[in-house]
Every structure is written in structure tokens, then in C-alpha cells.
Short mmCIF file of C-alpha atoms and ligand atoms in Angstrom, two decimals:
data_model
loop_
_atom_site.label_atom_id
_atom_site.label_comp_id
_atom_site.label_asym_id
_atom_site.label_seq_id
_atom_site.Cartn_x
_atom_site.Cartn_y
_atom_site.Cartn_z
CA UNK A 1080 0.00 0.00 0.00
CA UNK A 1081 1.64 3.69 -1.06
CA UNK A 1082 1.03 5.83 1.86
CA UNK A 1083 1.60 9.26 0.28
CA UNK A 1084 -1.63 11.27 -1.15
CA UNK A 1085 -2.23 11.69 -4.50
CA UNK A 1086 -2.39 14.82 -5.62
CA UNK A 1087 -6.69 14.21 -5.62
CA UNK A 1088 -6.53 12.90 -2.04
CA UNK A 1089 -3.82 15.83 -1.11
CA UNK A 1090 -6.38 18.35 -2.34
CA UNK A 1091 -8.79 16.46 -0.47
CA UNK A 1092 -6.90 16.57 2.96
CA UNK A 1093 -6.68 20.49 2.49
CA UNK A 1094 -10.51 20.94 1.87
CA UNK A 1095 -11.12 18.47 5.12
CA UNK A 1096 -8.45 20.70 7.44
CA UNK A 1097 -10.15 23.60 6.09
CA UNK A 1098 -13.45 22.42 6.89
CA UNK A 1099 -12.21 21.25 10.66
CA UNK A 1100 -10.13 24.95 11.21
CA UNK A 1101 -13.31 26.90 9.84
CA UNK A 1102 -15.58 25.37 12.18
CA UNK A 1103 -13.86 24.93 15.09
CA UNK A 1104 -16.02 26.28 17.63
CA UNK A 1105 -18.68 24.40 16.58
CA UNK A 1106 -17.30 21.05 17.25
CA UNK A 1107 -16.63 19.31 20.37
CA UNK A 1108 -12.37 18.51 21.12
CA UNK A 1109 -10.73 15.97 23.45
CA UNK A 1110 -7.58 13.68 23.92
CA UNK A 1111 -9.77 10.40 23.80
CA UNK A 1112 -9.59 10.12 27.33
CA UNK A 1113 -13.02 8.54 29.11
CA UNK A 1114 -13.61 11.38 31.31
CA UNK A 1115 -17.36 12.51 31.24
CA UNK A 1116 -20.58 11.15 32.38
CA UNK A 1117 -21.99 11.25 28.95
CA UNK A 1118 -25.05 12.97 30.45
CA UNK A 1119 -27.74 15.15 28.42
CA UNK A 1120 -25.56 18.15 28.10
CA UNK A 1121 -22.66 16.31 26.66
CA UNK A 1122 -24.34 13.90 24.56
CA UNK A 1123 -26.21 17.01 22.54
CA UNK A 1124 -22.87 18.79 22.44
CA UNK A 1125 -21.91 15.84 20.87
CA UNK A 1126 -25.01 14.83 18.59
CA UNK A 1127 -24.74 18.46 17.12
CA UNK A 1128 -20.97 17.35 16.32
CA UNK A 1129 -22.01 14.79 14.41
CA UNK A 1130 -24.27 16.80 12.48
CA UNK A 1131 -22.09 19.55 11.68
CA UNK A 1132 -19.48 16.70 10.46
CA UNK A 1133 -22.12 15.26 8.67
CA UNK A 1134 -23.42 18.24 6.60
CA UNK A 1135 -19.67 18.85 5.57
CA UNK A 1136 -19.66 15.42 4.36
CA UNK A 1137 -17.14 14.22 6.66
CA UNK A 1138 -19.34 11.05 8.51
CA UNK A 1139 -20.92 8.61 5.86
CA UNK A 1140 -18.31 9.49 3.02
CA UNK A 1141 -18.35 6.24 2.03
CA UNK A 1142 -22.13 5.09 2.33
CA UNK A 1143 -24.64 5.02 -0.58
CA UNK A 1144 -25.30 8.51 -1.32
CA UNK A 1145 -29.29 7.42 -2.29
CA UNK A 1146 -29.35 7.33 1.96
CA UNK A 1147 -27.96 9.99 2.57
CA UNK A 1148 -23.89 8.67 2.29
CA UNK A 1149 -20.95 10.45 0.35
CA UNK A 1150 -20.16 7.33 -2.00
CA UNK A 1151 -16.69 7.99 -1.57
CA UNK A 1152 -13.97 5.76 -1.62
CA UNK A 1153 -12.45 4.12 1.48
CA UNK A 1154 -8.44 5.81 1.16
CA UNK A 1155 -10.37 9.34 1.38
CA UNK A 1156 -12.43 7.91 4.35
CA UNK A 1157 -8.76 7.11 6.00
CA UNK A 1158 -7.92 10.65 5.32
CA UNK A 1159 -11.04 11.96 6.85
CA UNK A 1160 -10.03 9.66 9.83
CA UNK A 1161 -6.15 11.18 10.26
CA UNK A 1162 -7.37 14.60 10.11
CA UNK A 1163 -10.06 14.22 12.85
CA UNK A 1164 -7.95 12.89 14.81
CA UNK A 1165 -5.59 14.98 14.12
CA UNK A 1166 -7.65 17.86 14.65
CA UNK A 1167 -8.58 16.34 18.05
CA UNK A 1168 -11.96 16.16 17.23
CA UNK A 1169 -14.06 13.41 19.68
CA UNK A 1170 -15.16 10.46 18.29
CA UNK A 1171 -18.66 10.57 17.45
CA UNK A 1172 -21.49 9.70 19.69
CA UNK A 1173 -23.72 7.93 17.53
CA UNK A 1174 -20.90 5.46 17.09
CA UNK A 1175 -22.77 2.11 17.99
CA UNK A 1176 -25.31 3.03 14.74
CA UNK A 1177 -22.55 4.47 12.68
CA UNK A 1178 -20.13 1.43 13.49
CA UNK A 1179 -22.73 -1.58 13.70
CA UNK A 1180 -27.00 -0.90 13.13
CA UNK A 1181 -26.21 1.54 10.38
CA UNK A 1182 -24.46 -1.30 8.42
CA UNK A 1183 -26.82 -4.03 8.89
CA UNK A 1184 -30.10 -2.19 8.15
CA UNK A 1185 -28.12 -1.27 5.15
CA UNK A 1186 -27.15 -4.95 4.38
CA UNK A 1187 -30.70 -6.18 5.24
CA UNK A 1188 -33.11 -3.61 5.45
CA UNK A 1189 -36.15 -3.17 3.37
CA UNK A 1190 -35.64 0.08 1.17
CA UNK A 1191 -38.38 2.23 3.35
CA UNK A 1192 -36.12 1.23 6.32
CA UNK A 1193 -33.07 2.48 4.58
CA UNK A 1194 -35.12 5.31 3.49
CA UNK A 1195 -36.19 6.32 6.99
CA UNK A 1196 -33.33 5.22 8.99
CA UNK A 1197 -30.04 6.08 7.32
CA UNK A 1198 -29.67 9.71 7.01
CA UNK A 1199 -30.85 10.61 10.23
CA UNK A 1200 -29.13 7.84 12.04
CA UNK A 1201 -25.73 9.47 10.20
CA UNK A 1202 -26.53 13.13 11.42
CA UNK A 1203 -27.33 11.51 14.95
CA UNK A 1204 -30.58 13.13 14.52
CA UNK A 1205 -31.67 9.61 16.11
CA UNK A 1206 -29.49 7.60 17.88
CA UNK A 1207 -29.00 3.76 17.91
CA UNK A 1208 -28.29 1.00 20.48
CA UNK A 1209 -28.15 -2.37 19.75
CA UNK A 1210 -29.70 -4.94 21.98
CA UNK A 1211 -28.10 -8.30 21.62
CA UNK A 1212 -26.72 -9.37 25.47
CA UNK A 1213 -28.76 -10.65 27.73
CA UNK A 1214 -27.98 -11.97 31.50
CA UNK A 1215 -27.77 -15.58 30.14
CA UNK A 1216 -26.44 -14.89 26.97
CA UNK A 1217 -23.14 -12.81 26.04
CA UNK A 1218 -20.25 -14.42 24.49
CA UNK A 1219 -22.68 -17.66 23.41
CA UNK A 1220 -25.66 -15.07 21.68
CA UNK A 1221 -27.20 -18.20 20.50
CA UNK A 1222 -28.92 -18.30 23.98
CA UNK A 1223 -30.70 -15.05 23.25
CA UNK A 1224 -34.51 -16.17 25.63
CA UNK A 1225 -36.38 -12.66 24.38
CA UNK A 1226 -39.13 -13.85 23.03
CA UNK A 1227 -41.21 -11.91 20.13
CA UNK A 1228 -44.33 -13.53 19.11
CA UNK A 1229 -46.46 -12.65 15.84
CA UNK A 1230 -50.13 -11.35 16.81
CA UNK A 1231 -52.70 -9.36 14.65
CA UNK A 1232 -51.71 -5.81 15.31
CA UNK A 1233 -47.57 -6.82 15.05
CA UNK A 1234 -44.83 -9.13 17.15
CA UNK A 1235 -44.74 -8.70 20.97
CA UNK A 1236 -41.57 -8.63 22.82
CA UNK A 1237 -41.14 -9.99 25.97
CA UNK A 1238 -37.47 -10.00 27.79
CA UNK A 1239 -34.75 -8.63 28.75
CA UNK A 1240 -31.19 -7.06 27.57
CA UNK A 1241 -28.34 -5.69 29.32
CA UNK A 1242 -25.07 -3.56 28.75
CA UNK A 1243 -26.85 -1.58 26.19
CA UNK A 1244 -24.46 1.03 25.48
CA UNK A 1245 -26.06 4.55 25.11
CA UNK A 1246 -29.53 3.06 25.60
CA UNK A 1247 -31.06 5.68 27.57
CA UNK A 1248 -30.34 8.70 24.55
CA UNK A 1249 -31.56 6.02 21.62
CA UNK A 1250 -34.97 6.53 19.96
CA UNK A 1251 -33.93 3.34 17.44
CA UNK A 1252 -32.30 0.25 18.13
CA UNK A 1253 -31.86 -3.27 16.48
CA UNK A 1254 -33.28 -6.43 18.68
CA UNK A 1255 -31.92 -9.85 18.53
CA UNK A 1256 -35.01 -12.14 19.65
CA UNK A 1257 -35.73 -15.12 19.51
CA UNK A 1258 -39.02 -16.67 17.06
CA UNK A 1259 -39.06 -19.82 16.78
CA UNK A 1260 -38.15 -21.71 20.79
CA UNK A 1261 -38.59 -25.40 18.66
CA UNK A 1262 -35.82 -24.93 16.26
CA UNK A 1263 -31.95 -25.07 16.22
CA UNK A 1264 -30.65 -22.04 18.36
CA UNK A 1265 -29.48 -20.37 15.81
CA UNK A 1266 -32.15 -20.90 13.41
CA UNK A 1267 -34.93 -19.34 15.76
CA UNK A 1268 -33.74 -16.07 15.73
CA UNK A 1269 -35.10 -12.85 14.00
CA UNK A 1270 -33.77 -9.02 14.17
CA UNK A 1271 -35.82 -6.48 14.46
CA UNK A 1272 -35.64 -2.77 14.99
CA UNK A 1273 -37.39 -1.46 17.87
CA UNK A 1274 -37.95 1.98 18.64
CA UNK A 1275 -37.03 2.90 22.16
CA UNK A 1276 -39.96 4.75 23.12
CA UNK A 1277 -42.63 2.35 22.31
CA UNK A 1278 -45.14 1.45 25.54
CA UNK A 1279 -43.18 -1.32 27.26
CA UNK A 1280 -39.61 -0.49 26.80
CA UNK A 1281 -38.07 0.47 30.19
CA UNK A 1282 -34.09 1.62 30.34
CA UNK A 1283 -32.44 1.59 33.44
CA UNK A 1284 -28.82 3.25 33.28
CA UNK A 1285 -26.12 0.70 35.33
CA UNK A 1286 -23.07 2.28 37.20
CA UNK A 1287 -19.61 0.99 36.07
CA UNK A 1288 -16.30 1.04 37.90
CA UNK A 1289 -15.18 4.23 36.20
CA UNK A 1290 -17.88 6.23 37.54
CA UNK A 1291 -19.96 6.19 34.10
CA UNK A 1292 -23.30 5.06 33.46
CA UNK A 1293 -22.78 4.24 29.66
CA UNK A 1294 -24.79 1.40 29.15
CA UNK A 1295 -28.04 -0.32 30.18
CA UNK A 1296 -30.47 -2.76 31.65
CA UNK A 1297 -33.21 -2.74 29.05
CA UNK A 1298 -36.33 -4.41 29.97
CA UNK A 1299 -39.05 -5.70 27.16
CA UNK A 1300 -42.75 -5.59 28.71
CA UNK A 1301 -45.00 -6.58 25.72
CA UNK A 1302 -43.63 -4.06 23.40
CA UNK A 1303 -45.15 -4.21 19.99
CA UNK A 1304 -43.15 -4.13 17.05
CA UNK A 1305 -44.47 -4.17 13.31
CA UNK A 1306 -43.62 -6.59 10.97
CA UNK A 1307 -42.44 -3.88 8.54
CA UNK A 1308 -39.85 -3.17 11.12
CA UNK A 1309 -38.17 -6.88 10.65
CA UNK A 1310 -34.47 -6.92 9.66
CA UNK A 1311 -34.24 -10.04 7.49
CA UNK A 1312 -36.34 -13.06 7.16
CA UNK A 1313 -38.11 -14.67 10.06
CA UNK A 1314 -35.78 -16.95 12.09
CA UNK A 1315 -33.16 -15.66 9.90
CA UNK A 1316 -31.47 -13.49 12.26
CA UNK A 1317 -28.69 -15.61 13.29
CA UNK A 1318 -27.29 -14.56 9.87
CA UNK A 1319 -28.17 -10.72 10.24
CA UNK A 1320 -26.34 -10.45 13.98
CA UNK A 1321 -23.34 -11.99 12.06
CA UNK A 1322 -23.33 -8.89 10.10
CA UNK A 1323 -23.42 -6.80 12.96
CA UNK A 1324 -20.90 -8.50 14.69
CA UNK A 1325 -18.68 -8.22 11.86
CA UNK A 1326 -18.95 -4.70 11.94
CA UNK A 1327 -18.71 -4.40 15.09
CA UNK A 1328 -15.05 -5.72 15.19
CA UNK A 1329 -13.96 -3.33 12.15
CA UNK A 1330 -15.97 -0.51 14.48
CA UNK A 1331 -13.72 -1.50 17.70
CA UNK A 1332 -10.46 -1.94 16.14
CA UNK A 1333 -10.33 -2.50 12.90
CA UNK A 1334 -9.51 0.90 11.34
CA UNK A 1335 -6.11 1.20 13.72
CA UNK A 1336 -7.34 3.96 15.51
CA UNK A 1337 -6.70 4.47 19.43
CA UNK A 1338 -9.31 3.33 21.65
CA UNK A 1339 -8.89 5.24 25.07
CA UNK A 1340 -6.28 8.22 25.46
CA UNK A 1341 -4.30 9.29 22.22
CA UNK A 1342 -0.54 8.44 21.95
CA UNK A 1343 0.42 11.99 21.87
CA UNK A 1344 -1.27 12.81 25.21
CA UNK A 1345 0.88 9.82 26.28
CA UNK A 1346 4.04 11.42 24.96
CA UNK A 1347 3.22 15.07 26.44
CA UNK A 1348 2.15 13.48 29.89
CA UNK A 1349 5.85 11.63 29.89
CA UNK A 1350 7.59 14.73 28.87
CA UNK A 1351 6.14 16.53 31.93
CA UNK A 1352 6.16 13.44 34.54
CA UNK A 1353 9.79 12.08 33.54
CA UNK A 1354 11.76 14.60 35.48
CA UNK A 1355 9.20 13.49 38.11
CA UNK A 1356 10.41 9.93 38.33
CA UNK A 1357 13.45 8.44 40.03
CA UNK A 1358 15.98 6.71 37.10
CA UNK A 1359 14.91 3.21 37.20
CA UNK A 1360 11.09 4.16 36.99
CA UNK A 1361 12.79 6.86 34.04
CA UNK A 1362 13.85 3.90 32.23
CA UNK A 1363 11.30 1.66 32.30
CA UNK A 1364 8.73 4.44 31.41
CA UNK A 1365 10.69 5.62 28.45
CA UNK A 1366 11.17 1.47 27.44
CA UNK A 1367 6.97 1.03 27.82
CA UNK A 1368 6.52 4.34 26.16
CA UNK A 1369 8.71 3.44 23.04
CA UNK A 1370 6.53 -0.35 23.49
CA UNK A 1371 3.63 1.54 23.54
CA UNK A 1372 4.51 3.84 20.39
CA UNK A 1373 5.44 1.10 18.28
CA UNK A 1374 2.51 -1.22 18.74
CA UNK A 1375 0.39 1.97 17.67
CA UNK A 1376 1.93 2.16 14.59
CA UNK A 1377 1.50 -1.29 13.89
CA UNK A 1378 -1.64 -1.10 14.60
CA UNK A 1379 -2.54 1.65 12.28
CA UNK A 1380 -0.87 0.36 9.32
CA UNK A 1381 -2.58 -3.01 9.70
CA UNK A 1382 -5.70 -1.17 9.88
CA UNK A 1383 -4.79 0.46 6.66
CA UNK A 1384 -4.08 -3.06 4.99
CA UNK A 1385 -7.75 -4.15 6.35
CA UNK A 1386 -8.95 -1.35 4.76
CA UNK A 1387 -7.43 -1.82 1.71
CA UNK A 1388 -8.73 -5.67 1.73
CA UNK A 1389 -12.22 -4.54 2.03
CA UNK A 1390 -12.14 -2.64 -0.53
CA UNK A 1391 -11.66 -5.54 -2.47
CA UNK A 1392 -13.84 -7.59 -0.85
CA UNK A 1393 -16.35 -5.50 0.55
CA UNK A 1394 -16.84 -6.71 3.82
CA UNK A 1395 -15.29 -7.04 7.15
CA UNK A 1396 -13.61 -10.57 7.61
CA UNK A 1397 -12.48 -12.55 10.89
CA UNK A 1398 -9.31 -10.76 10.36
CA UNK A 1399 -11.18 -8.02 12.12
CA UNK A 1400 -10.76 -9.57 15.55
CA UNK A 1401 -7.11 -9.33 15.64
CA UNK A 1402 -7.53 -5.43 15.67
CA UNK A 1403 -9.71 -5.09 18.09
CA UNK A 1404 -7.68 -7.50 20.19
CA UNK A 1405 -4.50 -5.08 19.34
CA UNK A 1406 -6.51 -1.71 19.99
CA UNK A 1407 -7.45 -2.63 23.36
CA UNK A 1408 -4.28 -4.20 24.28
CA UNK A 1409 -2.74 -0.78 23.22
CA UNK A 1410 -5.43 1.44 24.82
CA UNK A 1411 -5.00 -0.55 28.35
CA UNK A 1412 -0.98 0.08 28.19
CA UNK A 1413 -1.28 3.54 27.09
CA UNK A 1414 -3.92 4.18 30.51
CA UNK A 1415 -1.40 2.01 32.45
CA UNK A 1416 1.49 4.04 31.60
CA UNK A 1417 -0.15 7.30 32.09
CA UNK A 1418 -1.00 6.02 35.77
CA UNK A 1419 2.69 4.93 36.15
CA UNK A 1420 4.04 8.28 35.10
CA UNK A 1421 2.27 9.68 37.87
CA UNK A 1422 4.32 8.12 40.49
CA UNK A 1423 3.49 8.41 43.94
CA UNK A 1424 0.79 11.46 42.95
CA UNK A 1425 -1.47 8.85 41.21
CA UNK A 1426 -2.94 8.10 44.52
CA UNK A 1427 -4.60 12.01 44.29
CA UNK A 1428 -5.64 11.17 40.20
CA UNK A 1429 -9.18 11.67 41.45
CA UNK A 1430 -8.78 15.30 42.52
CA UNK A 1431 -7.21 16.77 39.46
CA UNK A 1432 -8.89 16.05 35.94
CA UNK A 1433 -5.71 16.42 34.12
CA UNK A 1434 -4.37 13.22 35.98
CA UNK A 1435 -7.96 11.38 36.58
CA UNK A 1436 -8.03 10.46 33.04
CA UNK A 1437 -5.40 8.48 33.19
CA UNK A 1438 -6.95 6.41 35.83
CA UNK A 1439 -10.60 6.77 34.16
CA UNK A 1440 -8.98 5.24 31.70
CA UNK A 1441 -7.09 2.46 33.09
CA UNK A 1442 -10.24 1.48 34.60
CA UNK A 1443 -12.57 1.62 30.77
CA UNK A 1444 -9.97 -0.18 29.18
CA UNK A 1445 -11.16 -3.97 30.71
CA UNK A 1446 -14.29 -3.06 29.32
CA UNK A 1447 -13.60 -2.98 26.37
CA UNK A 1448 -11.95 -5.73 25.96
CA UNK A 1449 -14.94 -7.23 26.89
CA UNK A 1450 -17.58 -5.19 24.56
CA UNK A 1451 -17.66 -6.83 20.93
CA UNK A 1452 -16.24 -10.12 21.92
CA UNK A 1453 -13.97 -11.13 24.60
CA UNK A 1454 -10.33 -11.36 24.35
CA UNK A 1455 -11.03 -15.57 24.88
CA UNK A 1456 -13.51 -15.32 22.09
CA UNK A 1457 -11.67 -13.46 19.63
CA UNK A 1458 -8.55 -15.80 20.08
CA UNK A 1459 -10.95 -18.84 19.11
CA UNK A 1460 -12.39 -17.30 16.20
CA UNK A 1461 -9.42 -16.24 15.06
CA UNK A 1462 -7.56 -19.60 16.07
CA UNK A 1463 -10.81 -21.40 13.87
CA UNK A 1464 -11.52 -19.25 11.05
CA UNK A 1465 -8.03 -17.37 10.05
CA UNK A 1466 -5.59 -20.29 11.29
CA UNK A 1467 -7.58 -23.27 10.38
CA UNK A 1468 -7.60 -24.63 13.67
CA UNK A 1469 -10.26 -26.94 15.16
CA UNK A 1470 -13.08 -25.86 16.98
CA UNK A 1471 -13.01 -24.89 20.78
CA UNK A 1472 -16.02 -26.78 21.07
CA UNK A 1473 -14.73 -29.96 19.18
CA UNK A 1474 -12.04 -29.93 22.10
CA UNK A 1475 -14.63 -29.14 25.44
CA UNK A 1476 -17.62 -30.93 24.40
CA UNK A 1477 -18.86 -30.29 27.72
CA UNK A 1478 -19.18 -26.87 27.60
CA UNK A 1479 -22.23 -25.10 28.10
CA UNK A 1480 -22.23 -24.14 24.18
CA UNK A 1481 -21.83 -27.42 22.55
CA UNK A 1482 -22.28 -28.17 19.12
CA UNK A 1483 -21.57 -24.27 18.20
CA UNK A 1484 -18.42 -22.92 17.01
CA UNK A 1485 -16.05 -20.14 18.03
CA UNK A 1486 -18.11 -18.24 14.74
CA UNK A 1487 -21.49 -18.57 16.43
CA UNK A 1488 -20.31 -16.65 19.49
CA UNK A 1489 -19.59 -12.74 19.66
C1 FAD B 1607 -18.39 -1.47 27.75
C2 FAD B 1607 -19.36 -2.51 27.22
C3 FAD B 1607 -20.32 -2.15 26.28
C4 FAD B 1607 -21.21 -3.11 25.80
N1 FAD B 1607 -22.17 -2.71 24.91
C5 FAD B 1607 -23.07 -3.62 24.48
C6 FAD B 1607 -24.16 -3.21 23.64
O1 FAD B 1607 -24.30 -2.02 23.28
N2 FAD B 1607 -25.06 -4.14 23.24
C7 FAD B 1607 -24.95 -5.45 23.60
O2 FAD B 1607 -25.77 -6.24 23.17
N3 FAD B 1607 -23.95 -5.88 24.42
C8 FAD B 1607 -23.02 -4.99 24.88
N4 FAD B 1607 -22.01 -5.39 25.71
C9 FAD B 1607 -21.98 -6.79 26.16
C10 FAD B 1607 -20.82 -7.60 25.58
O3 FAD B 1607 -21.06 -7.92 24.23
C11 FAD B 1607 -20.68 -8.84 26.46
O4 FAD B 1607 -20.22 -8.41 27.73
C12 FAD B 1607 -19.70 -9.83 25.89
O5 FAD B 1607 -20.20 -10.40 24.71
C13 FAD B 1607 -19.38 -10.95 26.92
O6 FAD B 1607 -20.55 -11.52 27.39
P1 FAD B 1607 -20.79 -11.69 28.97
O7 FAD B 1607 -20.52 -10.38 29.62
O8 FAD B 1607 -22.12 -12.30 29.14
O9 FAD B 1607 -19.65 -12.69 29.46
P2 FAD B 1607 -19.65 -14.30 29.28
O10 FAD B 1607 -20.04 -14.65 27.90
O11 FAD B 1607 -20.45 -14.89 30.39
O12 FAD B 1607 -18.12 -14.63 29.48
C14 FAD B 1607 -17.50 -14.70 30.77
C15 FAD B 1607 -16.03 -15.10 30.57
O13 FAD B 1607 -15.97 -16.41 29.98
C16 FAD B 1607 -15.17 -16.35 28.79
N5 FAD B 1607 -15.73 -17.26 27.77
C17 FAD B 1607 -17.03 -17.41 27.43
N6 FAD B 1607 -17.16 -18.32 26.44
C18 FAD B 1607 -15.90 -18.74 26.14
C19 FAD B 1607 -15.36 -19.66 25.18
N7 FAD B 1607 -16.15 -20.32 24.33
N8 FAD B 1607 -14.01 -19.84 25.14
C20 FAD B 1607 -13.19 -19.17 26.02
N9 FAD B 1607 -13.65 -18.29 26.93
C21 FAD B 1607 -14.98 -18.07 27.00
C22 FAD B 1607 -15.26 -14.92 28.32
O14 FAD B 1607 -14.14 -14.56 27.52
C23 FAD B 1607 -15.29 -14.15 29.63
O15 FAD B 1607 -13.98 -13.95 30.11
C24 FAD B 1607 -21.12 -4.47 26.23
C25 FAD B 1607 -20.15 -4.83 27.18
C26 FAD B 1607 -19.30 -3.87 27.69
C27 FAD B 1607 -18.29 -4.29 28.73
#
């Protein structure tokens, strides 16, 4: 792959940095860093982000433009991506529909959904969650118990769904539930998309360990859904969640961009905390930080290579996992360093924000490793489905998800 512009895509990356300079008060800035409650204010600082990205053509570039997208090509996407980060512009809030419903009401979608859906879901004039886990039912999503039952006025939904990130700010999101309880698990399955404020739907916010309350418990009391509003074929939706899953991994890591705090916050916090340190923590910072520095570059020139794969092939493949399993890995070193750095003064992070978000951090990063697919889970399907090796399942018959491979989980 040539990394230098062409002249086209150089012209390009002037009109973008021009765009991002002219309208820089409108947008909302930040190092990456985990920091805020993602409460009303912030989350409609953010939406209108979105939107003014959107309406300079800088989120969808590459969707169909007859929904709303820029039908551009993917290497002028990547440039979009360097010079928002590079114009330290936050990633955008409406990232669960952009990264994963978006896609797979595109893939499977009737037209009127993609009609009514797309555009708005790009400008995050609605935003998305997707409702998949449930309390019995994460990594093995075959196990999905929501039931949805056809009746005369549409298909009731009865359940419940947890970790829904974003949930409580969604008007849209798309259901995994389960159709048909007599057939195979993952032939009983249909995807639907359910809007959020229907009679029945209750969201209640849970608290996580770095102070957030980012995703959901989302309870299902007889909410009625149309049939029009189906993703897919009845007891089809095995198939359709794969599709979202797919995505999913490309959203997480698959482009090579940092999860968590950016590199170069990492390299100005270790100018200003080296002097700090005593020499043997000195040179075992400045040893992680060049660890640290490396593995991001990796990591965004393998992204570039996945990116330049799928524009051959069109689609996200299992190679996917492996950068989401690198971006995390990345984004939990970068936190841990910038809690190391601190020294002894990391035991005050929580009273000064510049040094709480290096904590914040360290403590989102677990998360998510486990959002998307675990670690454990990626290894298999990468193990199974890039390697060629057999099945987890062919090896631990016992477990509590026989006859399913590493594929059929998240
Ligand atoms: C920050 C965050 C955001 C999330 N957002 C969403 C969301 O918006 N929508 C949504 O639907 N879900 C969401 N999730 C849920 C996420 O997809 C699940 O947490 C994940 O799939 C794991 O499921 P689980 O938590 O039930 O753990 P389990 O599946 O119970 O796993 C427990 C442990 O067992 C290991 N394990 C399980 N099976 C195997 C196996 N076959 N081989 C080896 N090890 C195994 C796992 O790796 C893990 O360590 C989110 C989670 C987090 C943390």
C-alpha cells in the first residue's frame, strides 16, 4: 500500500483541514480520554458534532449517497479519519449506529427502512443502540430467551437485555429475539428494529467502575413491534447479527485507531512526569513508552491493509478480531502508563482532571476488551476461522455451548 496522497486525495486533505479549522467552535475537542458522564448536556454537544461533520460530508463518506452517504472511496475515508484525529476532534457519539446498526439495516433492510433510517441515524438526529446481550447470553448469543411472538396488530416482545451502550439517549435500536423456541438455536432467531420509546420499553442506566453510566439494563414488557420493522427473514437473524458483529469488530479496532487516550497525550504526559520519576522508573517508562509507540503504529498500518482488503472484498472478515484485540491491548498500556508516570501522585488522580483520566482510563480499558467479543472469544475465532484450527467446542464438548463454534459466538 503507497502511503503518500495523490495529488486528488492531497487536495482532499486540504478541503477536510479547512473544513475542521473553519468550524472549530462548533465542534466538540478531546484527547480520547473517558472522562465525562456522557449525560444530556454532553451527549447534545456531541449529537450536534455529528451533524455539523455530517453536513460537511465528513461522517458517511463512504455510504450510498441514495441514503444519505458520500459514496466515496475508502483511502479518502482514511484521510477523513487522520485529520479528525488529528484535529482532536471526539469520536462521534452515535458510534454504535454508525459502526454496527447503520451497516446491517443497510445490508438487510427493506428500502423504506433504509429510506427512513439512514440519514438521520448518520446526522445523529436519532441515535442507535443495539440490543443483543442478555444476562444468560453474552459471548454464546445463540442463547438469546427474548421472546417476540407474531399477533394481529404486530410481534410482541417480551425480555430482557443488558449492557446496552447509550440506551437511555436512543430513539432506534436493532433487537436480537428469539421466534421460533422449537428450532436449532441459531435458526430461531429474527432481528428487528425497535424503537425505544414504544409502551413497554423500560431503560435503566447501570453504574460501572469508572464512575460512568454508559450502558443499560433494558427491559421488554409486551412491546409491539411491526412486521415492517423486521431486519431479514423470520428466524433468519442468526445470519443478520453476524453482520453486525462483523462490523462491530472493524468498528472497535479494525480501522487502527486508538481506543482510550491518544498516543500523543501519552508522549506530552511523559515529557512533563519524567523529570518526576526516580531513574529506574525513568527507564522503564521511556522502554513502555517506546513499546507503547510502536505497537500503535502497527496497529494503524494493519488497519490500513484491512482497509485496503475490504475494498476488495467488501466486507469485514475474521481478520477483524485481531484489531480489536490489538486496539485494546494498546489502549489498556497507554492508561497504564499514564498512571505509572504519575508516580506516587497517582494516589490524588481523582482530585485533578488532568491526571484522573489516566486512571478513568485504566479502569474503561477492561471493558472494552470485553464489549464486541472477549479477548477468549476473539482468540478462538481467530484460532478457527483465520488459522484453520479446530473448533473450541470440538475440544470441550462439555461446555455449556456445545455443538456451536467459536463463529457462532460474539
Ligand atoms: C463497555 C461494554 C459495552 C457493551 N455494549 C453492548 C451493547 O451495546 N449491546 C450489547 O448487546 N452488548 C453490549 N455489551 C456486552 C458484551 O457484548 C458482552 O459483555 C460480551 O459479549 C461478553 O458476554 P458476557 O458479559 O455475558 O460474558 P460471558 O459470555 O459470560 O463470558 C464470561 C467469561 O468467559 C469467557 N468465555 C465465554 N465463552 C468462552 C469460550 N467459548 N471460550 C473461552 N472463553 C470463553 C469470556 O471470555 C469471559 O472472560 C457491552 C459490554 C461492555 C463491557
Amino acid at each position: 500500500m503507497d502511503f503518500d496522497d495523490t495529488p486528488d486525495q492531497s487536495r482532499f486533505r486540504d478541503e477536510v483541514r479547512a473544513f475542521l479549522v473553519d468550524h472549530h467552535d462548533d465542534l466538540a475537542h478531546g484527547d480520547g480520554s473517558n472522562l465525562e458522564e456522557p449525560g444530556v448536556d454532553r451527549v447534545e454537544l456531541l449529537r450536534h458534532t455529528q451533524a455539523v461533520l455530517y453536513d460537511g460530508g465528513l461522517i458517511g463518506y463512504t455510504w450510498p449517497p441514495e441514503y444519505g452517504g458520500g459514496g466515496g472511496d475508502n483511502a479518502k475515508q482514511a484521510v477523513i479519519n487522520e485529520e479528525l484525529h488529528r484535529a482532536r476532534i471526539s469520536g462521534p457519539i452515535g458510534h454504535v449506529g454508525l459502526g454496527m446498526c447503520g451497516p446491517t439495516v443497510l445490508a438487510h433492510g427493506s428500502e423504506d427502512q433504509k429510506e427512513r433510517y439512514i440519514r438521520r441515524l448518520l446526522r445523529a438526529d436519532d441515535m442507535w443502540c443495539q440490543l443483543f446481550s442478555e444476562p444468560g447470553s453474552g459471548s454464546d448469543l445463540a442463547a438469546v430467551r427474548t421472546r417476540a411472538v407474531l399477533q394481529e396488530d404486530g410481534w410482541h416482545i417480551q425480555g430482557q437485555k443488558v449492557w446496552t451502550t447509550l440506551a437511555q439517549y436512543c430513539r432506534y435500536g436493532i433487537l436480537l429475539a428469539r421466534t421460533n423456541p422449537d428450532a436449532s438455536r441459531h435458526r430461531g432467531l429474527t432481528m428487528f428494529v425497535i424503537d425505544m420509546h414504544a409502551p413497554g420499553v423500560t431503560v435503566r442506566p447501570l453504574r460501572q467502575m469508572n464512575g460512568h453510566t454508559s450502558f443499560n439494563e433494558v427491559f421488554l414488557d409486551d412491546v409491539v413491534i411491526a412486521d415492517s420493522e423486521r431486519l431479514g427473514a423470520v428466524d433468519d437473524g442468526w445470519r443478520v447479527a453476524l453482520t453486525t458483529l462483523m462490523n462491530e469488530r472493524m468498528a472497535i479496532g479494525g480501522g487502527g485507531g486508538e481506543l482510550g487516550v491518544r498516543s500523543d497525550a501519552l508522549v506530552a504526559h511523559a515529557a512533563d512526569r519524567l523529570p518526576h520519576l526516580d531513574e529506574t522508573q525513568r527507564v522503564l517508562a521511556v522502554e513502555a513508552l517506546g513499546r507503547v509507540l510502536v505497537e500503535s503504529l502497527a496497529a494503524r498500518y494493519t488497519g490500513y491493509r484491512l482497509q485496503t482488503r475490504i475494498e476488495k472484498d467488501g466486507r469485514p472478515g475474521p481478520e477483524a478480531s485481531a484489531g480489536k484485540l490489538t486496539a485494546v491491548k494498546i489502549a489498556h498500556a497507554t492508561a497504564d502508563l499514564g498512571v505509572r508516570l504519575l508516580g506516587d501522585d497517582a494516589v490524588l488522580a481523582r482530585s485533578r482532571d488532568g491526571d484522573w483520566r489516566w486512571a478513568s482510563s485504566q479502569a474503561s480499558t477492561p471493558g472494552i476488551a470485553l464489549a464486541g467479543g472477549t479477548d477468549e472469544i476473539l482468540r478462538n475465532i481467530l484460532g478457527e476461522r483465520v488459522l484453520g484450527l479446530p473448533s473450541d467446542s470440538a475440544r470441550t464438548p462439555a461446555r455449556s455451548t456445545p455443538a456451536t463454534t467459536a463463529t457462532d459466538k460474539r
